[in-house]
Coordinates of N, CA and C in Angstrom, one line a residue:
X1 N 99.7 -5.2 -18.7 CA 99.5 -5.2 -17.2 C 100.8 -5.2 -16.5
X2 N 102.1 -6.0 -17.2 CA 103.1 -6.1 -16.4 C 103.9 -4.4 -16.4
X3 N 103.6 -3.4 -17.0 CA 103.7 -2.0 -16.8 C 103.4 -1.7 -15.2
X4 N 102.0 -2.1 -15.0 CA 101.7 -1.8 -13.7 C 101.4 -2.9 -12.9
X5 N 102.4 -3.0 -11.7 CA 102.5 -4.2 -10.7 C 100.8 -3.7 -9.9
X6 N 100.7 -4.8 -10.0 CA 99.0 -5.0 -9.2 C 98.9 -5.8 -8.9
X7 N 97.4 -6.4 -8.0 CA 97.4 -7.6 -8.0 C 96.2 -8.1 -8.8
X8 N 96.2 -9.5 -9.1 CA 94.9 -10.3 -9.8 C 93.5 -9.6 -9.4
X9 N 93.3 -8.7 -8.6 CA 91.8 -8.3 -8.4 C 91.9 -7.1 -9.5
X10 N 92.8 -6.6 -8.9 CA 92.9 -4.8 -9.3 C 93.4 -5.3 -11.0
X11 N 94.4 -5.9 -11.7 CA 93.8 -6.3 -13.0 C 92.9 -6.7 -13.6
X12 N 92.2 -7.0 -12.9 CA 90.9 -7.8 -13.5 C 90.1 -6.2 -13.1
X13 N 90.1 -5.5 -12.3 CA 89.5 -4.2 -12.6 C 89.8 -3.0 -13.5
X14 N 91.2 -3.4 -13.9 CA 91.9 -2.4 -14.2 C 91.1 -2.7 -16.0
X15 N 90.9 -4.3 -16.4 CA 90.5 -4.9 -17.9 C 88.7 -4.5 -17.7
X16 N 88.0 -4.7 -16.7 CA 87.0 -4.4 -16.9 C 86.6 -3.0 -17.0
X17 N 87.1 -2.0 -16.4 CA 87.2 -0.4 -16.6 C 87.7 -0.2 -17.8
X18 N 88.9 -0.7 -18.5 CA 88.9 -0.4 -19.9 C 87.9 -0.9 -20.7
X19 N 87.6 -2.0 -20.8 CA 86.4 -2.6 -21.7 C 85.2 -1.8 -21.5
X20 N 84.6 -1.5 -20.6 CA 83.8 -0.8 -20.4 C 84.0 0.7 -20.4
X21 N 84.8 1.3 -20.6 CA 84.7 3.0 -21.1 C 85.3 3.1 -22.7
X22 N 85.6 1.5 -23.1 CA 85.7 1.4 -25.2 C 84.7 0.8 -25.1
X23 N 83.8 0.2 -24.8 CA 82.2 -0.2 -25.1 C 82.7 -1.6 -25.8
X24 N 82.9 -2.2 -25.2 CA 83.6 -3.7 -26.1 C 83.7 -4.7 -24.5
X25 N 83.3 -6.1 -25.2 CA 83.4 -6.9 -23.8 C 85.1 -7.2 -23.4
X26 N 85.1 -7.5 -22.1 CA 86.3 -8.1 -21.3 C 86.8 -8.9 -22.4
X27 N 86.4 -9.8 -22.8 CA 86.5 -10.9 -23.9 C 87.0 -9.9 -24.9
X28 N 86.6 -9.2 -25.3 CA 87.1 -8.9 -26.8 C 88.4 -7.8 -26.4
X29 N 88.1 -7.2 -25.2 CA 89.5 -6.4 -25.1 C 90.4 -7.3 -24.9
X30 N 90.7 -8.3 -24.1 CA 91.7 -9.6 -23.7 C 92.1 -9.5 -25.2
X31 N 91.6 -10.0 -26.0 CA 91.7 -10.8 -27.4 C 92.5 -9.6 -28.3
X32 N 92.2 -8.4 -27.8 CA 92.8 -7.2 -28.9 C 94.5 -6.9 -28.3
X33 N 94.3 -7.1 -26.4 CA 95.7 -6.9 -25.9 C 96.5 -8.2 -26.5
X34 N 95.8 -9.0 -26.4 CA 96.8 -10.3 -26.9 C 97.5 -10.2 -28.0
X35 N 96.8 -9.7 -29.4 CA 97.2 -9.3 -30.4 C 98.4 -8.0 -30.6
X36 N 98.3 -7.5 -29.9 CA 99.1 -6.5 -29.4 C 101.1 -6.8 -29.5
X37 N 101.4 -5.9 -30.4 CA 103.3 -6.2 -29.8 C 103.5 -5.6 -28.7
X38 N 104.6 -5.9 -28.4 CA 105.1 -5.4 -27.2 C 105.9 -3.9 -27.6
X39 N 106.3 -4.2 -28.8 CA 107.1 -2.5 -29.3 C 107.0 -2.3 -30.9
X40 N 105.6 -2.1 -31.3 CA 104.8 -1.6 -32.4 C 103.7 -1.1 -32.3
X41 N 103.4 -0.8 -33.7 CA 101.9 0.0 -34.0 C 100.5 -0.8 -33.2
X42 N 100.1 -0.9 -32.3 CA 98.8 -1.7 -31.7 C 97.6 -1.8 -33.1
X43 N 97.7 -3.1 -33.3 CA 96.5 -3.0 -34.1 C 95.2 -3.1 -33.4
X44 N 94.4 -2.9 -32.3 CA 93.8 -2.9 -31.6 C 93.1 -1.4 -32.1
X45 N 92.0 -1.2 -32.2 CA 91.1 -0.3 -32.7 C 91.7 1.0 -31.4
X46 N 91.5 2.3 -32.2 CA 92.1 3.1 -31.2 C 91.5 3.6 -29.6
X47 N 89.9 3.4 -29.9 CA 89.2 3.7 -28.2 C 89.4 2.5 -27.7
X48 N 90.1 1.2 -27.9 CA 90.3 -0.1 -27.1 C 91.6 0.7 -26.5
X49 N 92.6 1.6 -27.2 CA 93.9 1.6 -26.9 C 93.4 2.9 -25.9
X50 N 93.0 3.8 -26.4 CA 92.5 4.4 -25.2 C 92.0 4.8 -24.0
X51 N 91.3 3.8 -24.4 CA 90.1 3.4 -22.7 C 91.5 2.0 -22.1
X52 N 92.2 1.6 -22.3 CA 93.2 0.7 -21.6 C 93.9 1.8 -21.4
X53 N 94.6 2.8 -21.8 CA 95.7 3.8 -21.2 C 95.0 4.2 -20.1
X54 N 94.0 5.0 -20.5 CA 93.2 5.1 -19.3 C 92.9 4.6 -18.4
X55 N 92.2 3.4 -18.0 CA 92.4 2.7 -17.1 C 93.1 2.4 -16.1
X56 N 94.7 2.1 -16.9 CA 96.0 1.9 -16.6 C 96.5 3.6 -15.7
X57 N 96.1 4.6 -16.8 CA 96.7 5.6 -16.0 C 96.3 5.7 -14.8
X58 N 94.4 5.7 -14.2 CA 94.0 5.8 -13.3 C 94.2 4.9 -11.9
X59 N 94.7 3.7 -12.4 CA 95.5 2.8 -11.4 C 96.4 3.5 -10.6
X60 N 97.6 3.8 -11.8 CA 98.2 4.0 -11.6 C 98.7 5.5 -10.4
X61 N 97.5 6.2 -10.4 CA 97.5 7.7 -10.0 C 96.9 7.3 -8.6
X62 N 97.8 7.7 -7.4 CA 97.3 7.9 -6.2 C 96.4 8.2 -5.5
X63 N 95.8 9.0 -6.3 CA 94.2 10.2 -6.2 C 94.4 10.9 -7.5
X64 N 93.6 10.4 -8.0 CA 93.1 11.6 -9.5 C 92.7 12.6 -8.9
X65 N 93.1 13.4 -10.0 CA 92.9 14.7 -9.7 C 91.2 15.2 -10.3
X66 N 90.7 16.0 -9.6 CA 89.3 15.7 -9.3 C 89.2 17.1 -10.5
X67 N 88.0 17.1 -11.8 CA 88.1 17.9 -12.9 C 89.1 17.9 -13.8
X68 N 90.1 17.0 -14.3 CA 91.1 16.6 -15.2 C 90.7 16.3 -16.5
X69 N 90.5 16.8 -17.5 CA 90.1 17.0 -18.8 C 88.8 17.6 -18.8
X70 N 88.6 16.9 -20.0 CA 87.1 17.0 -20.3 C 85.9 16.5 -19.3
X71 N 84.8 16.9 -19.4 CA 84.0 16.1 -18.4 C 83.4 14.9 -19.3
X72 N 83.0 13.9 -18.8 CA 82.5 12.6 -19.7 C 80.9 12.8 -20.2
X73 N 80.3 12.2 -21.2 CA 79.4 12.6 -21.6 C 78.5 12.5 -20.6
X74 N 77.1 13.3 -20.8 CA 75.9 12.9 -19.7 C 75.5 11.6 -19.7
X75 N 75.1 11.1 -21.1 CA 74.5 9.6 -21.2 C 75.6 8.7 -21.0
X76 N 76.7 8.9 -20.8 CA 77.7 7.7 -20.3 C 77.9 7.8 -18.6
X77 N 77.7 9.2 -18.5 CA 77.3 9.6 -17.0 C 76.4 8.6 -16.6
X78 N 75.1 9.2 -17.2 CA 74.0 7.9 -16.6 C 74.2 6.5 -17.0
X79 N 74.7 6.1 -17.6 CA 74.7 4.6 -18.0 C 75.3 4.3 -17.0
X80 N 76.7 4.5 -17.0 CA 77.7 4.0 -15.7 C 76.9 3.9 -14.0
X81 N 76.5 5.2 -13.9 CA 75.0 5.5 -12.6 C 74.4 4.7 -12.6
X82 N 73.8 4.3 -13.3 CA 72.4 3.2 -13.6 C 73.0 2.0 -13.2
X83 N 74.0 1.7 -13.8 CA 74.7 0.6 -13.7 C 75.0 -0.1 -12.5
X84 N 75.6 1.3 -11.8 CA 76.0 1.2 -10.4 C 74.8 0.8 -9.4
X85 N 73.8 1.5 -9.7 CA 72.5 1.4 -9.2 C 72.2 -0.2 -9.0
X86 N 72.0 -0.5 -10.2 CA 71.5 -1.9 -10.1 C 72.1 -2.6 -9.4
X87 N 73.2 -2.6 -9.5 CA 74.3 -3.5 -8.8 C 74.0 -3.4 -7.0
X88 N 73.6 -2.2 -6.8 CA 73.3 -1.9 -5.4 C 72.0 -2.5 -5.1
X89 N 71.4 -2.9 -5.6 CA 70.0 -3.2 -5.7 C 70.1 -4.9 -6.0
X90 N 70.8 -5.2 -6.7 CA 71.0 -6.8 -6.5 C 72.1 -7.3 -5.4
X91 N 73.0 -6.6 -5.2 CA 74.0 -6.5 -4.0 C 73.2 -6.7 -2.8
X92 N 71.8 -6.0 -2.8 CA 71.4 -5.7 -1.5 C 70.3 -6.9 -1.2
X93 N 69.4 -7.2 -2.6 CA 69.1 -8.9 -2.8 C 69.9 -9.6 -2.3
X94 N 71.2 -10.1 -2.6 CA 71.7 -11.2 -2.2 C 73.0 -10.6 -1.8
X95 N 73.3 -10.2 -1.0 CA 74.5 -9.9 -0.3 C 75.9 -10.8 0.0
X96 N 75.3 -11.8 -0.5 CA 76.3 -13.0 0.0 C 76.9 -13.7 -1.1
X97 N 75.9 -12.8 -2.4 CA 76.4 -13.8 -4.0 C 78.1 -13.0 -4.4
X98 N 79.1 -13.7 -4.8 CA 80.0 -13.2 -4.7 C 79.9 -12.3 -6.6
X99 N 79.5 -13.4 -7.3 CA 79.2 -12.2 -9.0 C 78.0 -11.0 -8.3
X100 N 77.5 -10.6 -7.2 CA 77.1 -9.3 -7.1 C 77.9 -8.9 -7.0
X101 N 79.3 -9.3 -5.7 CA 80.5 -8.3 -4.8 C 81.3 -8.1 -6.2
X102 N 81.0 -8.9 -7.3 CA 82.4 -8.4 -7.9 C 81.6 -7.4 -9.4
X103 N 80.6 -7.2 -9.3 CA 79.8 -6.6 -10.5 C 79.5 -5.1 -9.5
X104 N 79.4 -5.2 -8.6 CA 79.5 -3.5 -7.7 C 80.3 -2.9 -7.7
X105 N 81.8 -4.1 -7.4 CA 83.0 -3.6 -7.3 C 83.6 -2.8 -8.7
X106 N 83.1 -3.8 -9.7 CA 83.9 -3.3 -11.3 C 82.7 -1.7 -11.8
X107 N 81.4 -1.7 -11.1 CA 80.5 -0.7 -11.3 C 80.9 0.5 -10.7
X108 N 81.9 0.3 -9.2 CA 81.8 1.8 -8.6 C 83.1 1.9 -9.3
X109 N 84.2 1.0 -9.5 CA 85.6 1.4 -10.2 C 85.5 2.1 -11.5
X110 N 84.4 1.9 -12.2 CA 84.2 2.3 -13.5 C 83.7 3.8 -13.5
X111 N 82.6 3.7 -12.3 CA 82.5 5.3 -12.2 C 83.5 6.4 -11.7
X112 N 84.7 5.5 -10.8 CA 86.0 6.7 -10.0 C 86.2 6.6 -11.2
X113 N 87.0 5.6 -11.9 CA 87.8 6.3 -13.6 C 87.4 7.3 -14.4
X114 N 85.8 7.2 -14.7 CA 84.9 8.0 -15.4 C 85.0 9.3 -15.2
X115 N 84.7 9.5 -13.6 CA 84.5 10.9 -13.0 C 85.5 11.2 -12.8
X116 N 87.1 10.4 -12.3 CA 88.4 11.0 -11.6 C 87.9 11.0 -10.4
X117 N 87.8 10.4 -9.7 CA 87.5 10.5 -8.3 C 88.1 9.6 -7.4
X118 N 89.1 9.6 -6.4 CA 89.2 8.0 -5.7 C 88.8 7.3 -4.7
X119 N 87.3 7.8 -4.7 CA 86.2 6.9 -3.8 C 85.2 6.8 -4.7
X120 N 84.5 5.9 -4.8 CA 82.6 5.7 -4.7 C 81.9 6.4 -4.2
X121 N 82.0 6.8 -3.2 CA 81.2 7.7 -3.1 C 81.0 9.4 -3.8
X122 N 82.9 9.9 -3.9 CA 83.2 10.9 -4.5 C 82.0 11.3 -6.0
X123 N 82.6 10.1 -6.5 CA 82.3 9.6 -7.8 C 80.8 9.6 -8.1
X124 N 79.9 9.0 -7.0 CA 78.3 9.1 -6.8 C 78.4 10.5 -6.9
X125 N 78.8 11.5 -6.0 CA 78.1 12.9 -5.8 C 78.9 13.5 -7.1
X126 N 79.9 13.4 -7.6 CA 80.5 14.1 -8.9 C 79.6 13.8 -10.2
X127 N 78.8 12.5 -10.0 CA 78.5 12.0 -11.2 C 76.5 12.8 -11.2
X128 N 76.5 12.7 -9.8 CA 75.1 13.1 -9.4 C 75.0 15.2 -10.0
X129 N 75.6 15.1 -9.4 CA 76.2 16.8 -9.5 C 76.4 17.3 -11.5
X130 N 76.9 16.4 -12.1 CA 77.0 16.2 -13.6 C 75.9 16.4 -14.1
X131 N 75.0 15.1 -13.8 CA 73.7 15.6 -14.5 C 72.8 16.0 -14.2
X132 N 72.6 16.5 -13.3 CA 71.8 18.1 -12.6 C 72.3 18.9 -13.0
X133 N 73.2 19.3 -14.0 CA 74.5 20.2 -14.4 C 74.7 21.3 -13.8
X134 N 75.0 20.8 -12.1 CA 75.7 21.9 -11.3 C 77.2 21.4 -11.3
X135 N 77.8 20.7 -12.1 CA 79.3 20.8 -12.1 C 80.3 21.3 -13.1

């Protein structure tokens, strides 16, 4: 993280978007970076080291650029959607609980990284537009 100056929120989004596009909890990515040298081979399983590049890269990019590789699978499409969904749906229950603000927050950031998008909303209509497969 000290690669990229941020602040305590945006790392703690930057670890949750990684953990969540390597399918491994916050906890176990923490535990793999720790293990990690500072100037060697990462022993950290390779989609942990990838979904953190990633992450990291997407921080770091001012606006991703919108269609940049591959497109992401459909079912990780919907998982992440769904995901987001809920969160809007318990967000809108309790509006005032702060683990909603911050479980919507790490849901819509998960889907800009996913899709490349640098809004929530973008990212809703890119991700909507995916699995209708008009994109």
């Amino acid at each position: 993280m000290a690669s990229t100056p941020c602040t305590a929120r945006h790392a703690r989004l930057i670890l949750a978007t990684a953990a969540d596009l390597a399918q491994v909890s916050v906890t176990d990515l923490a535990a793999a970076m720790a293990a990690m040298p500072a100037d060697g081979p990462a022993p950290a399983p390779g989609r942990v080291v990838r979904a953190l590049h990633r992450a990291v890269e997407a921080a770091r990019s001012p606006s991703p650029a919108p269609n940049s590789g591959p497109p992401p699978s459909r079912t990780r499409t919907e998982e992440v959607l769904s995901r987001l969904r809920g969160c809007q749906a318990r967000l809108t229950n309790t509006p005032l609980d702060p683990g909603a603000v911050r479980a919507m927050d790490d849901a819509a950031h998960t889907l800009c990284v996913l899709m490349g998008r640098p809004s929530a909303h973008q990212a809703v209509l890119a991700a909507e537009r995916h699995l209708a497969g008009t994109a």
